[in-house]
Coordinates of C-alpha atoms in Angstrom, one line a residue:
M23 CA 0.0 0.0 0.0
S24 CA 3.0 2.2 0.3
D25 CA 3.1 2.6 -3.5
I26 CA -0.4 4.0 -3.7
K27 CA 0.9 7.6 -4.1
S28 CA 3.0 6.7 -7.1
V29 CA 0.1 4.6 -8.5
L30 CA -2.4 7.5 -8.1
S31 CA 0.1 9.8 -9.7
L32 CA 0.5 7.3 -12.6
L33 CA -3.3 7.1 -12.9
C34 CA -3.6 10.9 -13.1
Q35 CA -1.0 10.9 -15.9
H36 CA -3.0 8.3 -17.7
L37 CA -6.2 10.3 -17.4
N38 CA -4.5 13.5 -18.6
A39 CA -3.0 11.7 -21.6
S40 CA -6.0 9.6 -22.6
I41 CA -9.0 11.8 -21.9
N42 CA -7.4 15.2 -21.3
V43 CA -8.7 15.5 -17.7
T44 CA -6.3 17.1 -15.2
M45 CA -6.7 14.9 -12.2
K46 CA -4.5 15.2 -9.1
P47 CA -3.6 12.4 -6.7
E48 CA -4.8 14.6 -3.8
Y49 CA -8.3 14.4 -5.3
F50 CA -8.5 10.7 -4.7
R51 CA -7.6 11.1 -1.0
L52 CA -10.1 13.9 -0.6
A53 CA -12.8 11.8 -2.2
K54 CA -12.0 8.8 0.0
F55 CA -12.8 10.9 3.1
N56 CA -15.9 12.4 1.4
S57 CA -14.4 15.9 1.1
T58 CA -16.8 18.7 0.0
A59 CA -14.2 20.4 -2.3
E60 CA -15.9 21.7 -5.3
N61 CA -12.9 21.3 -7.7
V62 CA -12.8 17.6 -6.8
R63 CA -16.4 17.1 -7.6
E64 CA -16.2 18.9 -11.0
V65 CA -13.1 16.9 -12.1
F66 CA -14.6 13.6 -11.1
W67 CA -17.9 14.4 -13.0
K68 CA -15.9 15.3 -16.1
A69 CA -13.8 12.2 -16.0
L70 CA -16.9 9.9 -15.3
N71 CA -18.8 11.6 -18.2
I72 CA -16.0 10.9 -20.7
L73 CA -15.3 7.4 -19.5
S74 CA -18.9 6.3 -19.3
Y75 CA -19.6 7.7 -22.7
H76 CA -16.9 5.5 -24.3
A77 CA -18.0 2.5 -22.2
V78 CA -21.6 2.8 -23.6
K79 CA -20.3 3.5 -27.1
E80 CA -18.1 0.4 -26.9
K81 CA -21.2 -1.7 -26.2
I82 CA -22.8 -0.2 -29.4
I83 CA -25.7 1.2 -27.4
A84 CA -27.4 4.0 -29.3
A85 CA -27.4 6.6 -26.5
D86 CA -26.8 10.3 -27.1
F87 CA -27.4 12.6 -24.1
E88 CA -25.8 15.7 -25.4
Q89 CA -29.0 17.7 -24.7
F90 CA -28.4 17.1 -20.9
D91 CA -25.9 18.6 -18.7
I92 CA -22.8 16.7 -17.6
V93 CA -24.3 15.3 -14.4
W94 CA -27.6 14.1 -15.9
A95 CA -25.8 12.6 -19.0
T96 CA -23.3 10.8 -16.8
K97 CA -26.0 9.3 -14.6
L98 CA -27.8 8.1 -17.7
Y99 CA -24.7 6.5 -19.1
F100 CA -24.1 4.7 -15.8
A101 CA -27.8 3.6 -15.8
Y102 CA -27.3 2.1 -19.3
L103 CA -24.2 0.3 -17.9
Q104 CA -26.4 -0.9 -15.0
Y105 CA -24.4 0.6 -12.2
P106 CA -26.3 -0.5 -9.0
A107 CA -25.5 2.3 -6.4
V108 CA -28.5 4.4 -5.5
E109 CA -26.4 7.0 -3.8
F110 CA -24.7 7.9 -7.1
Y111 CA -28.0 8.6 -8.9
A112 CA -29.2 10.7 -6.0
L113 CA -26.2 13.1 -6.5
S114 CA -26.7 16.5 -8.0
A115 CA -24.3 19.1 -9.3
E116 CA -24.3 20.7 -5.9
S117 CA -24.0 17.6 -3.8
K118 CA -21.2 17.6 -1.3
N119 CA -20.6 13.9 -1.2
N120 CA -17.6 13.0 -3.4
R121 CA -17.0 9.4 -2.3
P122 CA -19.8 7.9 -4.4
L123 CA -18.0 9.5 -7.4
L124 CA -14.8 7.7 -6.5
L125 CA -16.6 4.4 -6.1
A126 CA -18.3 4.8 -9.5
F127 CA -14.9 5.6 -11.0
A128 CA -13.4 2.5 -9.6
W129 CA -16.4 0.4 -10.7
L130 CA -16.1 1.6 -14.2
L131 CA -12.3 0.9 -14.4
G132 CA -12.8 -2.6 -12.9
T133 CA -15.8 -3.8 -14.8
E134 CA -15.5 -2.2 -18.2
N135 CA -11.7 -2.0 -18.6
I136 CA -12.4 1.4 -20.0
L137 CA -8.8 2.7 -20.0
S138 CA -7.6 0.0 -22.3
I139 CA -10.6 0.6 -24.6
I140 CA -9.7 4.3 -24.8
V141 CA -6.1 3.6 -25.4
Q142 CA -6.9 1.3 -28.3
L143 CA -9.2 3.9 -29.7
K144 CA -6.6 6.6 -29.5
L145 CA -4.0 4.3 -31.1
S146 CA -6.2 3.4 -34.0
N147 CA -6.8 7.2 -34.7
S148 CA -3.2 8.1 -34.1
V149 CA -0.2 8.3 -36.5
L150 CA 0.7 4.8 -35.5
G151 CA -2.7 3.6 -36.7
K152 CA -1.8 4.6 -40.2
E153 CA 0.7 1.7 -40.2
F154 CA -2.1 -0.9 -40.0
S155 CA -5.3 -1.6 -41.8
Y156 CA -8.5 -1.3 -39.7
A157 CA -12.1 -2.1 -40.3
N158 CA -14.2 0.7 -41.7
N159 CA -17.3 0.9 -39.5
S160 CA -18.8 3.8 -41.4
E161 CA -22.3 3.4 -42.8
K162 CA -22.4 2.1 -46.3
E163 CA -24.9 3.1 -48.9
E164 CA -27.4 0.3 -49.5
I165 CA -27.6 -0.9 -53.1
E166 CA -30.9 -2.1 -54.4
Y167 CA -30.8 -5.2 -56.6
N168 CA -33.4 -6.2 -59.1
V169 CA -34.0 -9.8 -58.4
P170 CA -35.1 -11.7 -61.5
E171 CA -38.5 -13.4 -61.3
S172 CA -37.6 -16.7 -63.0
I173 CA -35.7 -19.4 -61.1
P174 CA -33.0 -20.0 -63.8
A175 CA -32.4 -16.2 -63.9
Q176 CA -32.1 -16.1 -60.1
I177 CA -29.6 -18.9 -60.1
N178 CA -27.5 -17.2 -62.8
H179 CA -27.6 -14.0 -60.8
V180 CA -26.4 -15.8 -57.6
L181 CA -23.6 -17.3 -59.6
Y182 CA -22.6 -13.9 -60.9
L183 CA -22.5 -12.4 -57.5
S184 CA -20.5 -15.3 -56.2
G185 CA -18.0 -14.8 -58.9
K186 CA -17.7 -11.1 -57.9
V187 CA -17.1 -12.0 -54.3
N188 CA -14.4 -14.6 -55.1
Y189 CA -12.7 -12.1 -57.4
N190 CA -12.7 -9.4 -54.7
I191 CA -11.4 -11.9 -52.1
K192 CA -8.5 -12.8 -54.5
Q193 CA -7.7 -9.1 -55.1
I194 CA -7.7 -8.4 -51.3
S195 CA -5.4 -11.3 -50.7
E196 CA -3.0 -10.1 -53.4
L197 CA -3.0 -6.6 -52.1
V198 CA -2.3 -7.8 -48.6
S199 CA 0.6 -9.9 -49.9
E200 CA 2.0 -6.9 -51.9
R201 CA 1.7 -4.6 -48.9
T202 CA 3.5 -7.1 -46.7
K203 CA 6.4 -7.4 -49.2
L204 CA 6.7 -3.6 -49.4
V205 CA 6.7 -3.2 -45.6
N206 CA 9.3 -6.0 -45.3
K207 CA 11.5 -4.2 -47.8
A208 CA 11.2 -1.0 -45.8
H209 CA 12.1 -2.8 -42.6
A210 CA 15.0 -4.6 -44.2
A211 CA 16.4 -1.3 -45.7
S212 CA 16.3 0.4 -42.3
K213 CA 17.7 -2.5 -40.3
N214 CA 20.1 -1.4 -37.6
Y215 CA 19.6 2.2 -38.6
S216 CA 20.9 4.4 -35.8
G217 CA 21.0 1.4 -33.6
L218 CA 17.3 0.7 -34.0
P219 CA 16.0 -2.8 -35.1
H220 CA 14.1 -1.2 -38.0
L221 CA 12.0 1.8 -38.9
S222 CA 8.3 1.8 -39.8
V223 CA 7.2 3.0 -43.3
S224 CA 6.0 6.4 -42.0
E225 CA 9.2 6.8 -39.9
L226 CA 11.3 6.0 -43.0
A227 CA 9.4 8.5 -45.1
L228 CA 9.9 11.1 -42.3
V229 CA 13.7 10.5 -42.3
K230 CA 13.8 10.7 -46.1
R231 CA 11.9 14.0 -46.2
I232 CA 14.1 15.6 -43.6
S233 CA 17.4 14.4 -45.1
T234 CA 16.6 15.0 -48.7
V235 CA 13.9 17.6 -49.1
N236 CA 14.1 19.8 -46.0
K237 CA 17.9 19.6 -45.6
N238 CA 17.8 18.4 -42.0
L239 CA 15.1 20.9 -41.0
P240 CA 11.7 19.3 -40.4
S241 CA 8.7 21.1 -41.8
D242 CA 5.7 22.2 -39.6
E243 CA 3.9 19.0 -40.7
D244 CA 6.8 16.9 -39.7
K245 CA 7.1 18.6 -36.4
K246 CA 3.4 17.9 -35.8
Y247 CA 3.9 14.3 -36.8
I248 CA 6.8 13.9 -34.4
K249 CA 4.8 15.6 -31.6
E250 CA 1.9 13.2 -32.1
L251 CA 4.2 10.3 -32.3
S252 CA 5.8 11.3 -29.0
A253 CA 2.4 11.8 -27.3
T254 CA 1.3 8.3 -28.5
A255 CA 4.5 6.7 -27.3
S256 CA 4.1 8.4 -23.9
L257 CA 0.5 7.2 -23.6
L258 CA 1.6 3.6 -24.4
D259 CA 4.4 3.8 -21.8
I260 CA 2.0 5.1 -19.2
H261 CA -0.6 2.5 -20.0
M262 CA 1.8 -0.4 -19.8
K263 CA 3.0 0.8 -16.4
W264 CA -0.6 1.2 -15.3
L265 CA -1.5 -2.4 -16.3
K266 CA 1.3 -3.6 -14.0
K267 CA 0.3 -1.6 -11.0
E268 CA -3.5 -1.3 -11.3
H269 CA -4.0 -4.0 -8.7
I270 CA -2.5 -1.6 -6.1
F271 CA -5.2 0.9 -6.9
F272 CA -8.0 -1.6 -6.4
E273 CA -6.4 -2.9 -3.2
W274 CA -6.5 0.7 -2.0
M275 CA -10.1 1.0 -3.1
V276 CA -10.9 -1.8 -0.5
T277 CA -10.0 0.7 2.2
V278 CA -12.3 3.3 0.5
V279 CA -15.2 0.8 0.6
E280 CA -14.4 0.1 4.3
E281 CA -14.5 3.8 5.0
H282 CA -17.8 4.0 3.1
N283 CA -19.3 1.1 5.1
K284 CA -18.5 2.8 8.4
S285 CA -20.7 5.8 7.5
M286 CA -23.3 3.7 5.7
S287 CA -26.2 4.7 8.1
T288 CA -25.3 8.4 7.8
S289 CA -25.0 8.1 4.1
L290 CA -28.5 6.7 3.7
Q291 CA -29.9 9.6 5.7
D292 CA -28.1 12.1 3.5
I293 CA -29.5 10.7 0.3
D294 CA -31.4 13.3 -1.7
W295 CA -34.5 11.2 -2.5
N296 CA -36.0 14.1 -4.4
E297 CA -33.0 14.0 -6.8
A298 CA -33.3 10.2 -7.1
T299 CA -37.0 10.5 -7.9
K300 CA -36.3 13.0 -10.6
F301 CA -33.7 10.7 -12.2
V302 CA -36.0 7.7 -12.0
S303 CA -38.7 9.7 -13.6
L304 CA -36.4 10.8 -16.4
L305 CA -35.0 7.2 -16.8
D306 CA -38.6 5.9 -17.0
Y307 CA -39.4 8.4 -19.7
M308 CA -36.3 7.6 -21.7
T309 CA -37.1 3.9 -21.5
Q310 CA -40.7 4.5 -22.7
E311 CA -39.5 6.6 -25.5
R312 CA -37.1 3.9 -26.6
L313 CA -39.9 1.3 -26.5
K314 CA -42.0 3.6 -28.7
V315 CA -39.1 4.0 -31.2
L316 CA -38.8 0.2 -31.4
S317 CA -42.5 -0.3 -32.0
S318 CA -43.1 2.6 -34.4
K319 CA -41.2 3.6 -37.5
E320 CA -43.1 6.8 -37.9
R321 CA -41.8 8.5 -34.8
C322 CA -38.0 7.9 -34.6
K323 CA -36.3 9.3 -31.6
D324 CA -33.0 9.6 -33.5
S325 CA -34.5 11.9 -36.0
P326 CA -32.9 15.4 -35.9
N327 CA -36.3 17.0 -36.0
Y328 CA -37.6 15.0 -33.0
E329 CA -37.6 16.7 -29.6
P330 CA -39.2 15.1 -26.6
N331 CA -42.2 17.0 -25.3
C332 CA -42.5 15.9 -21.7
I333 CA -42.4 17.3 -18.2
E334 CA -38.8 16.0 -17.8
R335 CA -37.8 18.6 -20.3
M336 CA -37.9 21.0 -17.4
L337 CA -34.9 19.2 -15.9
R338 CA -32.8 20.0 -19.0
L339 CA -33.9 23.6 -19.2
Q340 CA -33.0 24.6 -15.6
G341 CA -31.0 27.8 -15.7
D342 CA -31.7 28.4 -19.4
D343 CA -34.2 31.3 -19.4
A344 CA -34.3 31.6 -23.2
E345 CA -35.1 27.9 -23.7
M346 CA -37.7 28.0 -20.9
E347 CA -39.4 31.0 -22.5
K348 CA -39.4 29.2 -25.8
W349 CA -41.0 26.1 -24.2
L350 CA -43.7 28.2 -22.5
T351 CA -44.5 29.9 -25.8
E352 CA -44.9 26.5 -27.4
I353 CA -47.1 25.3 -24.6
S354 CA -49.2 28.5 -24.9
A355 CA -49.6 28.0 -28.6
E356 CA -50.5 24.4 -28.2
L357 CA -53.1 25.3 -25.5
D358 CA -54.6 28.0 -27.7
K359 CA -54.9 25.5 -30.6
E360 CA -56.5 22.9 -28.4
T361 CA -59.0 25.5 -27.0
E362 CA -59.9 26.6 -30.5
D363 CA -60.5 23.0 -31.6
L364 CA -62.6 22.3 -28.5
T365 CA -64.7 25.4 -29.2
K366 CA -65.3 24.3 -32.8
K367 CA -66.3 20.8 -31.6
K368 CA -68.7 22.3 -29.1
E369 CA -70.3 24.4 -31.9
M370 CA -70.6 21.4 -34.2
L371 CA -72.1 19.3 -31.4
S372 CA -74.6 22.1 -30.5
K373 CA -75.6 22.4 -34.2
K374 CA -76.2 18.6 -34.5
L375 CA -78.3 18.6 -31.3
K376 CA -80.4 21.5 -32.6
D377 CA -81.0 19.6 -35.9
I378 CA -82.0 16.5 -33.9
L379 CA -84.5 18.5 -31.8
K380 CA -86.0 20.1 -34.9
S381 CA -86.6 16.7 -36.4
I382 CA -88.4 15.3 -33.4
P383 CA -91.8 17.0 -33.9
S384 CA -91.8 15.8 -37.5
C385 CA -91.5 12.2 -36.4
V386 CA -94.7 10.1 -37.0
Q387 CA -95.5 7.7 -34.3
V388 CA -96.7 4.5 -35.8
P389 CA -98.9 2.5 -33.4
Y390 CA -98.2 -1.2 -33.0
S391 CA -101.0 -3.4 -34.2

């Protein structure tokens, strides 16, 4: 446990390099003893928001809560991840309890392996990622095929498509082989260069540009490349060190849980049940909306023109007078329209009743025989 200071410092470096959150080791100690420091609360909420967003995205859950503030969005992300602590969802932006934030942070690191996920994502988007092929997950335009009606024509069409697939597979295999040969040539040519085992293709191109084109003076683009490469290497180094020492952090978290259990009765009394009720109401509405989306294609929640019209909207508009005024105007217009429609319906109903009354005297009563 004596290494916890260095491990927390390493974790802070990791958070700064991976998600650009300036965390300090002192914040963890303050959160352990439930300090009310405002800066601790803000930094933890920011870190939890980014980490939980990537955790939800990794599970390919279609959840976008940009319309909410950072606290509400973070709690919704954690709800989607099924975090079970009620105290966390009862926190507000002004809550003075910071220990639940630390517990949620540790839970996210332990259950979702989120730091490794973010590192992989940053590597794939970095200059190092250019050295490797990666799957393109972008949406592809759907192509409509005219399927022939007759069975023989359908068979011929299937054979044609199979031939195209086989040809593409062959071309891909040949391209991969050619790429491997070229990379091996680059590695062989740079073997033992400046004492290094070999250089990558991009590194070799960088050395060539500096030595031949720029006359030993790197351009602004090359300087940017070197800076990005250095940052990526630093992140990799920090992450590898963290993987070796993360168990020390979780051992320390056991003491945090013990400290939390000591004040469990007091913590339950301090829970803001009003805030928890608001969140449950919002979560219930979000769930109902999701069910409606799944059952109806006409009203898609992901549509850019769709905006939820519910009482929970007030939670998102707190502190925004302009949006609140806009919402009140919309409600007033809707109320006027409903009132006008109701008046018209009353007039129509009154007219029909009068017509019925006028027709009654003209009715002929036929006696039964």
